[in-house]
Short mmCIF file of C-alpha atoms in Angstrom, two decimals:
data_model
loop_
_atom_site.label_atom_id
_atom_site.label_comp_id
_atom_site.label_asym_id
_atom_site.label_seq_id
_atom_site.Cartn_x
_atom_site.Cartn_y
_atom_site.Cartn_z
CA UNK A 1 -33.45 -22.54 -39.44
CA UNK A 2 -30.74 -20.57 -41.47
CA UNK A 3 -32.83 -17.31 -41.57
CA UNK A 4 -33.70 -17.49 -37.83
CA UNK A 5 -30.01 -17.74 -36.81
CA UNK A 6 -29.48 -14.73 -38.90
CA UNK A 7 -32.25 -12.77 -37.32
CA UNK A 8 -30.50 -14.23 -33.94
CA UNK A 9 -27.37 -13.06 -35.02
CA UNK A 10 -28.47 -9.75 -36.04
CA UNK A 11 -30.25 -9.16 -32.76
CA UNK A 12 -26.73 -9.81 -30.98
CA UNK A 13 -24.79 -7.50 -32.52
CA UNK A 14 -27.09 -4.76 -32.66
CA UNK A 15 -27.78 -4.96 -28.74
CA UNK A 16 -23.92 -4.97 -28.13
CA UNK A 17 -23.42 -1.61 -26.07
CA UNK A 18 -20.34 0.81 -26.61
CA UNK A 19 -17.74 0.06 -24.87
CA UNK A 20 -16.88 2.17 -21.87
CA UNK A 21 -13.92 4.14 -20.91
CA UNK A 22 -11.57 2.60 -18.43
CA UNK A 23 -9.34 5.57 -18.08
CA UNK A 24 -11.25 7.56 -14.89
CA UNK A 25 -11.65 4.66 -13.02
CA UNK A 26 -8.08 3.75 -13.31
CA UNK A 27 -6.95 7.34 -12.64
CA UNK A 28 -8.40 6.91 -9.30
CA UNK A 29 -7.10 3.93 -8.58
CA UNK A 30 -3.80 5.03 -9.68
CA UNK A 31 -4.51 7.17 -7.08
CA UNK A 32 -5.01 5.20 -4.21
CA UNK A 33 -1.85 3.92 -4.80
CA UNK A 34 0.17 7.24 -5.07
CA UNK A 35 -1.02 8.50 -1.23
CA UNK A 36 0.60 5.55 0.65
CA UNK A 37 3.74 5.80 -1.77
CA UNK A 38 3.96 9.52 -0.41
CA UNK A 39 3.40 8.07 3.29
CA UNK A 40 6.36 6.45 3.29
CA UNK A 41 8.53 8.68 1.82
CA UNK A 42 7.80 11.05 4.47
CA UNK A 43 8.85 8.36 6.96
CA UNK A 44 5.71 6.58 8.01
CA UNK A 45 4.93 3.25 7.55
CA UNK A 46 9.20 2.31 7.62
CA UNK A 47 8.32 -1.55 8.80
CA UNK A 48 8.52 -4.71 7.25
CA UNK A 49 4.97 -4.99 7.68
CA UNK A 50 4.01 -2.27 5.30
CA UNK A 51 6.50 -3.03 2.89
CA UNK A 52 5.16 -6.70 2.54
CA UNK A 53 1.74 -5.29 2.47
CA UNK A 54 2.77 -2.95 -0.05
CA UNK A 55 4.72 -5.29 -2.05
CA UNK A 56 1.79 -7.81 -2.13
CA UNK A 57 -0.81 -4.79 -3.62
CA UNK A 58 2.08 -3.56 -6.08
CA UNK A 59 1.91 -6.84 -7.56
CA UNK A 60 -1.62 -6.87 -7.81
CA UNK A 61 -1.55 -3.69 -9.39
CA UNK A 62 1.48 -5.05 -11.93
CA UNK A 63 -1.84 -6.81 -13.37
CA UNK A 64 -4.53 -4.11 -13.28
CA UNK A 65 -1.95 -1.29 -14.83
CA UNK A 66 -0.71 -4.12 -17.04
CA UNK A 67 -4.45 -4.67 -18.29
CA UNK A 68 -5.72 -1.07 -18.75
CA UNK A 69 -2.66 -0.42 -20.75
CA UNK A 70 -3.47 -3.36 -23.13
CA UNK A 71 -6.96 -2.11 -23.34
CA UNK A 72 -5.51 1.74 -23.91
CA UNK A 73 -3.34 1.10 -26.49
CA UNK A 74 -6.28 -1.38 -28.19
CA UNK A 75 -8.38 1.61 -28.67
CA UNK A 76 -5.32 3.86 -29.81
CA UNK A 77 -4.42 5.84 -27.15
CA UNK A 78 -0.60 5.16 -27.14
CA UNK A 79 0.05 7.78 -24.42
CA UNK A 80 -1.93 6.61 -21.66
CA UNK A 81 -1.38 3.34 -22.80
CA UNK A 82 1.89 3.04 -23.13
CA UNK A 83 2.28 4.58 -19.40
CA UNK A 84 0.54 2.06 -17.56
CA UNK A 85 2.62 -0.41 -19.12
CA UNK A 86 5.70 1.21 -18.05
CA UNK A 87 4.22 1.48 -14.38
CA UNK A 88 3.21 -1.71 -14.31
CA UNK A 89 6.71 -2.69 -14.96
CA UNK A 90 8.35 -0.04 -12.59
CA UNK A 91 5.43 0.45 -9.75
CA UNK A 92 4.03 -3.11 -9.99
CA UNK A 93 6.67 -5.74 -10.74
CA UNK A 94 10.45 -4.04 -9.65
CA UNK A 95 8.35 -2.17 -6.70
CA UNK A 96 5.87 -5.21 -5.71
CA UNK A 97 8.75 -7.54 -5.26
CA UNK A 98 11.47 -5.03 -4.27
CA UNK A 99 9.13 -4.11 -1.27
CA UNK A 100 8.71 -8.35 -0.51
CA UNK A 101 12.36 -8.50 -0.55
CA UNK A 102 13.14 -5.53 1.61
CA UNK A 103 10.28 -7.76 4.31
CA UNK A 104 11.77 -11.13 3.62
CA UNK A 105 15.79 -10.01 3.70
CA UNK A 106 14.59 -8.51 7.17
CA UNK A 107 13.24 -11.49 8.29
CA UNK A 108 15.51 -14.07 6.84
CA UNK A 109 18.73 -11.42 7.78
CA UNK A 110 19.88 -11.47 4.90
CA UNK A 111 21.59 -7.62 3.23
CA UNK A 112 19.19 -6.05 0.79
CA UNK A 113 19.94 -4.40 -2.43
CA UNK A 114 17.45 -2.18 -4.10
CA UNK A 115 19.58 -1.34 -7.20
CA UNK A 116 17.44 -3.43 -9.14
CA UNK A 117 14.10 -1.45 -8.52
CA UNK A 118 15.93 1.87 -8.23
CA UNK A 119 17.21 1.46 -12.00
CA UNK A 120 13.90 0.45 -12.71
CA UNK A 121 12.26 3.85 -11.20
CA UNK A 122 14.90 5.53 -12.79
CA UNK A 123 14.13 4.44 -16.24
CA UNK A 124 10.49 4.67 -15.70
CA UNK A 125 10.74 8.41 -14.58
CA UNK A 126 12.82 9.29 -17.42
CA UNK A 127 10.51 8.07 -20.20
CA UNK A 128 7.99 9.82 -18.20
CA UNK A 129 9.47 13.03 -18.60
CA UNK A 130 10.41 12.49 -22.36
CA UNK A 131 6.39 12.09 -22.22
CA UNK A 132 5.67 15.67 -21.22
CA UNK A 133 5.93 17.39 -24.51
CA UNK A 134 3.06 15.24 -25.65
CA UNK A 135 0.59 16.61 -23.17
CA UNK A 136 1.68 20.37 -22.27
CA UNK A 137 -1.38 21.53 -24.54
CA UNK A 138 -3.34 19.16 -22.03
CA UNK A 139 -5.37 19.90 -19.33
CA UNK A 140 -3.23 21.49 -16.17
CA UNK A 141 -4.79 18.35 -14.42
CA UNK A 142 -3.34 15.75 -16.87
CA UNK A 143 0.07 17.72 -17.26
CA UNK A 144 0.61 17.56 -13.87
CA UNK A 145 -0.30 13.40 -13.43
CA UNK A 146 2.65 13.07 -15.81
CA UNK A 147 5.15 16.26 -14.47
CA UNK A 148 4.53 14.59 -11.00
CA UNK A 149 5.27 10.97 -11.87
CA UNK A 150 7.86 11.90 -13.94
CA UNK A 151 9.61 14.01 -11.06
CA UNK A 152 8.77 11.85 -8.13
CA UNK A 153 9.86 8.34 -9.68
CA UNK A 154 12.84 9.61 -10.91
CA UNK A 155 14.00 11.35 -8.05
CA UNK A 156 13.31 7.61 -6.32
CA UNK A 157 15.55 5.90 -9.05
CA UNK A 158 18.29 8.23 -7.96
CA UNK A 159 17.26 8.04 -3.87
CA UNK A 160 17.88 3.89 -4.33
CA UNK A 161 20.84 4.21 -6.02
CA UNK A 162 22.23 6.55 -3.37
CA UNK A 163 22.33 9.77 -4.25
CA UNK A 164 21.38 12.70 -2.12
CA UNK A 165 18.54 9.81 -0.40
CA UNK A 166 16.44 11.55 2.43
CA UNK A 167 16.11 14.76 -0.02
CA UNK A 168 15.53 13.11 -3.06
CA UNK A 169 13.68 10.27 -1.48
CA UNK A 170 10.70 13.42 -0.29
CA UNK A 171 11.13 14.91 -3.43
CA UNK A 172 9.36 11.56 -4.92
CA UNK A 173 7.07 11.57 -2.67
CA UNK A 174 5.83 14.58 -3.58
CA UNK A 175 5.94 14.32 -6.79
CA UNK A 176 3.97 10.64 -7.22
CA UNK A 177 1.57 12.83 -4.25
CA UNK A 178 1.17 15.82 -6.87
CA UNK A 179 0.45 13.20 -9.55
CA UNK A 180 -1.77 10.76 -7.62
CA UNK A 181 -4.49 13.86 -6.58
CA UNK A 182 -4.10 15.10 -9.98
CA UNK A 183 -4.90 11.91 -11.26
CA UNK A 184 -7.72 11.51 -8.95
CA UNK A 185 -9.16 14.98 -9.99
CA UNK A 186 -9.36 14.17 -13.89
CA UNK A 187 -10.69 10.84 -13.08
CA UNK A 188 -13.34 11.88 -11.33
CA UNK A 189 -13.78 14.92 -14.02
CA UNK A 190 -13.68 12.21 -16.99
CA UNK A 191 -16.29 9.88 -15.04
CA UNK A 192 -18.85 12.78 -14.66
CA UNK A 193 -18.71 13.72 -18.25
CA UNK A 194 -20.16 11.02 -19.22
CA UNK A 195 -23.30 11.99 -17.62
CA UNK A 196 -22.79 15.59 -18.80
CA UNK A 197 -21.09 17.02 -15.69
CA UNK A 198 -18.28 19.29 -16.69
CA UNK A 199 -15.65 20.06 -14.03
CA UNK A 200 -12.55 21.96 -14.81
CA UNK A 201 -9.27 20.58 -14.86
CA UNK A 202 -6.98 23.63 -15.46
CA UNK A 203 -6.82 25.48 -19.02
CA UNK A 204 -2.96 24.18 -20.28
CA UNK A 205 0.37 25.71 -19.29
CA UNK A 206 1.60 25.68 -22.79
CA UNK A 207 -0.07 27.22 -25.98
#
C-alpha cells in the first residue's frame, strides 16, 4: 500500500506542468483599460453613467492587478510586480471608488472631492517614474509602458488637485494611451514567443 502511494505520488509530481507566464496576458488587459481612461480625458464619456461603469470595472481590476502582482513578485520579478500592486492601489481602489463617488455625489447632490484619488495618482505616477532607470536598457516597448504611465498618472494627480486641469488632464490621457498600446504590443510579443514567434519591440533608448 505504502509503495503504491509512492509510485502515486511520484506520478503527480512528475506530470505537474511549468507554470505559465501571466505577464502578456495581463499587459493586454492592462490595456483594455488604458483606451477608455484616454476616452475620457479627451472629453467623452463625461456622465455619471460611465463613471459608475468605470468605477465598478476599476474595482474589479483592484483584484486582477492585485493578483498578478502577488504572482509577479512570487516568481521574483519585483519590477513588474511591484507595479501592479501600486496600480491596483491607484487605478483600482482610489480610481474604482473615486469614479462611484463622482456617480453617487451626482445623484445623491451631494459636492464631490477627488483629492483623495488625485493624491493617490500622484503618488502612483511618481514611483512610476523613480521606476524608469530600472528599465531604460529595456525594450523601447516596455520603456515606454512605464514612461507613459508614469507621465500620464502623474499629470492626473496634479489635474485632480487643480493644477493647470484641462492641459494636464490630456496630457494623462496620453500618456496612460502611449502606455496602454505599448503594453498591448509587448503582450502580444511575449505571448507569441512562447510558440517561437519573435516580434520586435524596439532595440532600448539607453545603452
Amino acid at each position: 500500500m505504502d509503495e503504491n502511494s509512492k509510485k502515486i505520488m511520484n506520478v503527480s509530481v512528475n506530470g505537474i506542468l511549468n507554470p505559465g507566464d501571466v505577464g502578456p496576458g495581463m499587459s493586454v488587459a492592462y490595456a483594455c483599460l488604458c483606451v477608455p481612461i484616454w476616452a475620457n480625458a479627451m472629453g467623452f464619456g463625461n456622465t455619471e453613467g460611465f463613471a459608475l461603469t468605470m468605477g465598478v470595472v476599476q474595482l474589479g481590476y483592484f483584484v486582477l492587478y492585485l493578483v498578478c502582482g502577488m504572482n509577479l513578485l512570487k516568481c521574483g520579478n519585483t519590477l513588474s510586480g511591484g507595479g501592479y500592486v501600486i496600480f491596483s492601489a491607484a487605478f483600482g481602489l482610489f480610481g474604482g471608488l473615486g469614479n462611484i463617488g463622482t456617480a453617487v455625489s451626482a445623484l445623491k447632490g451631494i459636492p464631490y472631492d477627488g483629492m483623495p484619488c488625485a493624491v493617490a495618482f500622484l503618488v502612483a505616477g511618481i514611483y512610476m517614474l523613480f521606476m524608469l532607470p530600472c528599465v531604460k536598457n529595456s525594450s523601447k516597448g516596455d520603456f515606454l509602458v512605464f514612461f507613459g504611465a508614469g507621465v500620464g498618472v502623474t499629470a492626473f494627480g496634479f489635474a485632480g488637485l487643480g493644477v493647470l486641469a484641462p492641459a494636464l488632464d490630456m496630457v494623462g490621457g496620453f500618456g496612460v494611451l502611449v502606455s496602454g498600446l505599448s503594453a498591448f504590443w509587448c503582450g502580444v510579443a511575449g505571448f507569441l514567443k512562447n510558440f517561437g514567434v519573435n516580434i520586435p519591440c524596439g532595440t532600448p533608448f539607453f545603452k
